[in-house]
Every structure is written in structure tokens, then in C-alpha cells.
Coordinates of C-alpha atoms in Angstrom, one line a residue:
M1 CA -8.7 -14.9 -3.5
K2 CA -6.4 -16.9 -0.8
K3 CA -3.8 -19.7 -2.3
E4 CA -4.1 -22.8 -1.0
T5 CA -0.5 -24.2 -1.7
P6 CA 2.5 -22.2 0.1
Y7 CA 3.5 -19.0 -1.7
R8 CA 6.8 -19.4 -3.5
A9 CA 9.9 -17.6 -2.1
I10 CA 13.3 -16.7 -3.1
I11 CA 16.1 -14.6 -1.6
I12 CA 18.6 -12.7 -3.3
D13 CA 21.0 -11.3 -0.9
D14 CA 24.6 -11.1 -0.7
D15 CA 25.1 -11.3 2.5
E16 CA 25.2 -14.1 3.9
L17 CA 24.4 -14.0 7.4
S18 CA 21.2 -12.0 6.5
R19 CA 20.6 -14.8 3.8
M20 CA 20.8 -17.5 6.6
I21 CA 18.5 -15.3 8.8
L22 CA 16.0 -15.2 5.7
E23 CA 16.2 -18.8 4.9
R24 CA 15.6 -19.7 8.5
H25 CA 12.7 -17.3 9.0
I26 CA 11.0 -18.6 5.7
K27 CA 11.5 -22.0 6.6
A28 CA 9.3 -21.5 10.1
T29 CA 6.4 -20.0 8.0
P30 CA 4.0 -22.1 6.6
T31 CA 2.7 -20.3 4.1
L32 CA 5.7 -19.9 2.4
E33 CA 8.1 -22.5 0.5
L34 CA 11.5 -21.3 -0.1
V35 CA 12.5 -22.3 -3.8
H36 CA 15.8 -20.4 -4.2
S37 CA 18.6 -18.5 -2.2
F38 CA 21.0 -16.7 -4.0
G39 CA 24.1 -14.7 -2.9
S40 CA 24.7 -12.9 -6.5
S41 CA 22.2 -10.1 -7.8
T42 CA 23.4 -11.4 -11.4
E43 CA 22.9 -15.2 -11.0
G44 CA 19.4 -14.1 -9.0
L45 CA 18.2 -11.8 -12.2
A46 CA 19.3 -14.8 -14.5
W47 CA 17.2 -17.2 -13.0
L48 CA 14.3 -14.7 -12.4
L49 CA 14.2 -14.1 -16.2
K50 CA 13.9 -17.5 -17.3
K51 CA 11.9 -19.0 -14.2
E52 CA 8.0 -18.3 -13.9
G53 CA 5.8 -18.8 -10.9
V54 CA 7.5 -16.7 -8.3
D55 CA 5.6 -15.2 -5.7
L56 CA 7.5 -13.3 -3.1
L57 CA 11.0 -11.7 -3.7
F58 CA 13.5 -11.1 -0.4
L59 CA 15.5 -8.8 -2.4
D60 CA 18.9 -7.3 -0.9
V61 CA 19.7 -3.6 -1.7
E62 CA 22.9 -3.0 -1.5
M63 CA 24.6 -5.5 -3.5
P64 CA 27.9 -4.6 -6.0
E65 CA 26.8 -6.2 -9.3
M66 CA 23.8 -4.8 -9.5
T67 CA 21.7 -3.3 -6.6
G68 CA 18.6 -4.3 -5.9
L69 CA 16.6 -1.6 -7.1
E70 CA 18.4 -1.7 -10.2
L71 CA 17.2 -5.6 -10.9
L72 CA 13.7 -5.1 -9.9
R73 CA 13.6 -2.3 -12.7
T74 CA 14.6 -4.6 -15.2
L75 CA 12.2 -7.4 -14.3
P76 CA 9.8 -7.3 -17.0
Q77 CA 7.5 -9.2 -14.3
K78 CA 8.2 -8.2 -10.6
P79 CA 6.8 -10.6 -7.9
Q80 CA 5.6 -9.2 -4.7
T81 CA 9.0 -7.8 -3.2
I82 CA 10.4 -7.2 0.3
L83 CA 13.5 -5.4 0.1
I84 CA 16.1 -6.2 2.7
T85 CA 18.5 -3.2 3.4
S86 CA 20.7 -2.0 6.3
H87 CA 19.5 1.8 6.2
K88 CA 16.2 3.6 6.5
D89 CA 17.2 5.7 3.5
F90 CA 15.4 3.6 0.9
A91 CA 12.1 4.0 2.1
L92 CA 10.7 6.5 -0.3
Q93 CA 12.5 4.6 -3.2
A94 CA 10.4 1.2 -2.4
F95 CA 7.2 3.3 -2.2
E96 CA 7.9 4.2 -5.7
L97 CA 8.6 0.8 -6.7
Q98 CA 5.4 -0.6 -5.4
V99 CA 7.3 -3.2 -3.2
A100 CA 5.1 -4.9 -0.7
D101 CA 7.3 -3.5 2.3
Y102 CA 11.3 -3.4 3.5
L103 CA 13.1 -4.6 6.1
L104 CA 15.9 -3.9 8.1
K105 CA 19.0 -6.1 8.9
P106 CA 19.1 -8.2 10.7
A107 CA 15.4 -8.9 10.5
D108 CA 13.5 -10.3 13.7
F109 CA 11.2 -13.2 13.0
A110 CA 8.0 -11.0 14.3
R111 CA 8.8 -8.0 11.5
F112 CA 9.7 -10.3 9.0
T113 CA 6.1 -12.0 9.7
Q114 CA 4.8 -8.5 9.3
A115 CA 6.4 -7.9 6.0
V116 CA 4.9 -11.5 4.7
L117 CA 1.7 -10.6 5.9
N118 CA 1.8 -7.5 4.1
A119 CA 2.7 -9.1 0.8
I120 CA 0.5 -11.5 0.9
G121 CA -1.9 -9.0 1.7
K122 CA -1.0 -7.0 -1.6
M123 CA -1.5 -10.8 -3.8
E124 CA -4.7 -11.5 -2.5
K125 CA -6.1 -7.8 -3.0
P126 CA -3.8 -6.9 -5.9
N127 CA -6.3 -3.4 -6.5
G128 CA -4.1 -1.5 -4.1
S129 CA -2.4 2.1 -5.1
P130 CA 0.8 3.1 -5.2
A131 CA 0.1 6.5 -4.2
L132 CA -1.4 5.2 -0.8
V133 CA 0.9 3.5 1.9
T134 CA -1.4 2.7 4.5
A135 CA -4.1 3.8 7.1
Q136 CA -3.4 3.5 10.9
A137 CA -6.2 4.1 13.1
E138 CA -6.7 8.1 12.6
A139 CA -3.7 8.9 9.7
L140 CA -3.7 8.2 6.1
F141 CA -0.2 8.2 4.7
V142 CA -0.6 9.5 0.9
K143 CA 2.4 10.1 -1.9
V144 CA 2.3 14.0 -2.8
D145 CA 4.9 15.4 -4.7
N146 CA 7.7 12.7 -4.3
K147 CA 7.2 13.1 -0.4
I148 CA 5.0 10.7 1.9
I149 CA 2.7 12.7 4.2
K150 CA 0.9 11.8 6.9
L151 CA -2.7 13.1 7.3
D152 CA -4.7 13.3 10.0
L153 CA -7.8 11.6 9.2
N154 CA -10.2 13.9 11.4
Q155 CA -9.2 16.8 9.5
V156 CA -10.0 15.2 6.0
G157 CA -13.5 16.3 5.4
Y158 CA -14.1 15.0 1.5
I159 CA -12.5 13.3 -1.2
E160 CA -13.2 14.1 -4.9
A161 CA -12.5 12.0 -7.9
R162 CA -10.6 14.5 -10.9
G163 CA -9.8 11.5 -13.6
D164 CA -6.5 9.6 -12.6
Y165 CA -6.4 11.4 -9.5
V166 CA -8.5 12.3 -6.3
V167 CA -8.3 15.5 -4.3
I168 CA -8.4 15.7 -0.6
N169 CA -9.9 18.2 0.8
M170 CA -9.1 19.4 4.0
E171 CA -9.5 22.4 6.5
G172 CA -7.6 25.3 4.8
K173 CA -5.6 23.1 2.5
K174 CA -5.7 20.3 -0.4
H175 CA -3.8 17.3 -1.4
I176 CA -3.9 16.1 -4.9
V177 CA -2.7 12.5 -5.2
Y178 CA -2.7 9.9 -8.1
T179 CA -4.8 7.2 -7.2
T180 CA -8.4 6.0 -7.4
M181 CA -11.6 6.5 -5.7
S182 CA -12.0 2.7 -5.0
A183 CA -8.2 2.2 -3.7
I184 CA -8.7 5.2 -1.2
D185 CA -12.4 3.9 -0.3
Q186 CA -10.6 0.7 1.1
K187 CA -8.0 2.5 3.3
L188 CA -10.4 4.4 4.8
P189 CA -12.1 3.5 8.3
E190 CA -16.1 2.6 7.6
D191 CA -17.2 4.0 10.7
Q192 CA -16.1 7.5 9.6
F193 CA -15.9 8.0 5.7
M194 CA -18.7 7.0 3.1
R195 CA -18.6 7.3 0.0
I196 CA -21.8 9.2 -1.2
H197 CA -21.7 9.9 -4.8
R198 CA -19.7 8.6 -7.5
S199 CA -17.0 11.2 -7.0
F200 CA -17.4 12.0 -3.6
I201 CA -16.0 10.2 -0.3
V202 CA -17.2 12.2 2.8
N203 CA -15.9 12.5 6.6
L204 CA -19.3 11.9 8.3
R205 CA -18.1 13.3 11.5
L206 CA -17.4 16.9 9.8
I207 CA -20.8 17.0 7.8
E208 CA -22.4 20.2 9.0
L209 CA -25.9 19.8 7.6
I210 CA -28.1 17.8 4.8
E211 CA -30.3 19.8 2.5
D212 CA -32.0 18.6 -0.7
D213 CA -29.9 15.3 -0.7
S214 CA -26.7 17.5 -0.3
V215 CA -24.6 17.1 2.9
F216 CA -22.9 20.3 3.7
M217 CA -19.1 20.7 5.0
L218 CA -16.2 23.0 4.5
E219 CA -18.3 25.6 2.7
K220 CA -19.1 23.4 -0.1
Y221 CA -22.3 21.3 -1.0
I222 CA -21.6 18.2 -2.1
P223 CA -24.6 15.6 -4.0
I224 CA -25.9 12.3 -2.6
G225 CA -25.9 10.3 -5.4
G226 CA -29.2 8.8 -6.4
S227 CA -27.7 5.2 -5.9
Y228 CA -26.0 5.9 -2.4
Q229 CA -28.9 7.8 -0.8
S230 CA -30.8 4.6 0.8
K231 CA -27.5 3.3 2.1
F232 CA -26.7 7.3 3.1
Y233 CA -30.0 8.2 5.4
S234 CA -30.1 4.7 6.7
R235 CA -26.2 5.1 8.1
I236 CA -26.9 8.8 9.2
N237 CA -30.3 7.2 11.1
K238 CA -28.1 5.1 13.0
L239 CA -25.7 7.5 14.0

């Protein structure tokens, strides 16, 4: 649900120039309201532990008293967070902490705006997954064994639910990802993928044949669930 009032933002960044740039960017963004700006990680943490109602945190990673990552791990209730850093090496750690995005110093306004849109998207649709980064036109980034892997969507045949995990089946290989079917379904292009069963999502372009309310692909028959059949066959007729 979209918020009618601006999102309340704070900055914790001991780099004065970086902090000034962020303050200027926030003030130039109508959807944001800057409620406080700190040059100290400990002061910022103390304020956060006492206050509620912060929507978005701009957090410097490299601070002397307490790093941004340490601060974030300390917070019992974490607002959506955009990390600020001078290095690209924090990408995986940022991903593991489920932050909305991260910006390299000095943050230009265009990239800042994209990061804010990412954060707002997470606030308005909070059912995302920590194991999924994002989908591009023909690719999906997923977290597998502490690595972020880029998958070619044209080579993904079907996705199967397995408890708290999904198995992404490709030609000759598979990847096990900690996420839900609903979360991954939201990341896939609708013109290419379709959920045909409570436990299966298929790549419509790779279906080899349809027989007895099942599709055959990658040497496997996959059932078409009863509640999905009408929508599936309607979709197939339009292809």
C-alpha cells in the first residue's frame, strides 16, 4: 500500500561530504522527509533504539566506532536500509542483511533515486525474498551457497517447491534456493513463465508437449493442477 505522507528517513554517516550530499538528495525528493542526520554510528544507534516510525535508513558502512553492518545487526527492528560505501566489496554482505540497496560514494542523484525506489518498492510490497535479488529482462539473480548467481531465464525449464526451498531446474543442472514459490513467481516475466501447479512454475517456451493434463519438458512430466487448468489452456490457446 502506497504511503500518502513522505517516508521518514535518517542518515548515519561519519563522512561529512557524503552526508551533505545525501541530505541534499533527500531534500530534493518529495517522497522523503529527513528527520535526522548523524555523523556518529553510536549516536545514531542510540537514537534509533529510542525512536520509532523511521521508514528508511541511509547507513555508512565504514565508520570507526561501529561499522554500519555491526549497527544494522544490532537493531532489533530494522527499517529499510540503503548502505553507503566507498567499496564494492560489501555487495554480498548487503545482500545477506536484506538491505534495499547500496550506493557508492559520492552518490549521484540518479543512482540515489533508483535506490530509493527500490526501498519504497520493498516497503510497499514487503513479501520479497532474501534469496532473490532481482530479475532483468532475461536473467534472474539468486543466492546459492553464499554466492549470487546469474541465471539465464531462457534456460530455466521449471521451478519446483521443496518445503522452504525451491529447485530451479535447467538443462543439465539445478539450483536449490531458499525462498518461496510466491516470491520467485513475482520476479519472473509473466509472458514467459506460468504457475501450473501449487508446486510447479514452468517456462512456457520450453514445453515440448502436453498430454493427460501434464506438460513434458527436460525429460519430466509435470502435472497441471486442477485449479490452474482453465487459465493454463486459455493461455496456451493464445500463444
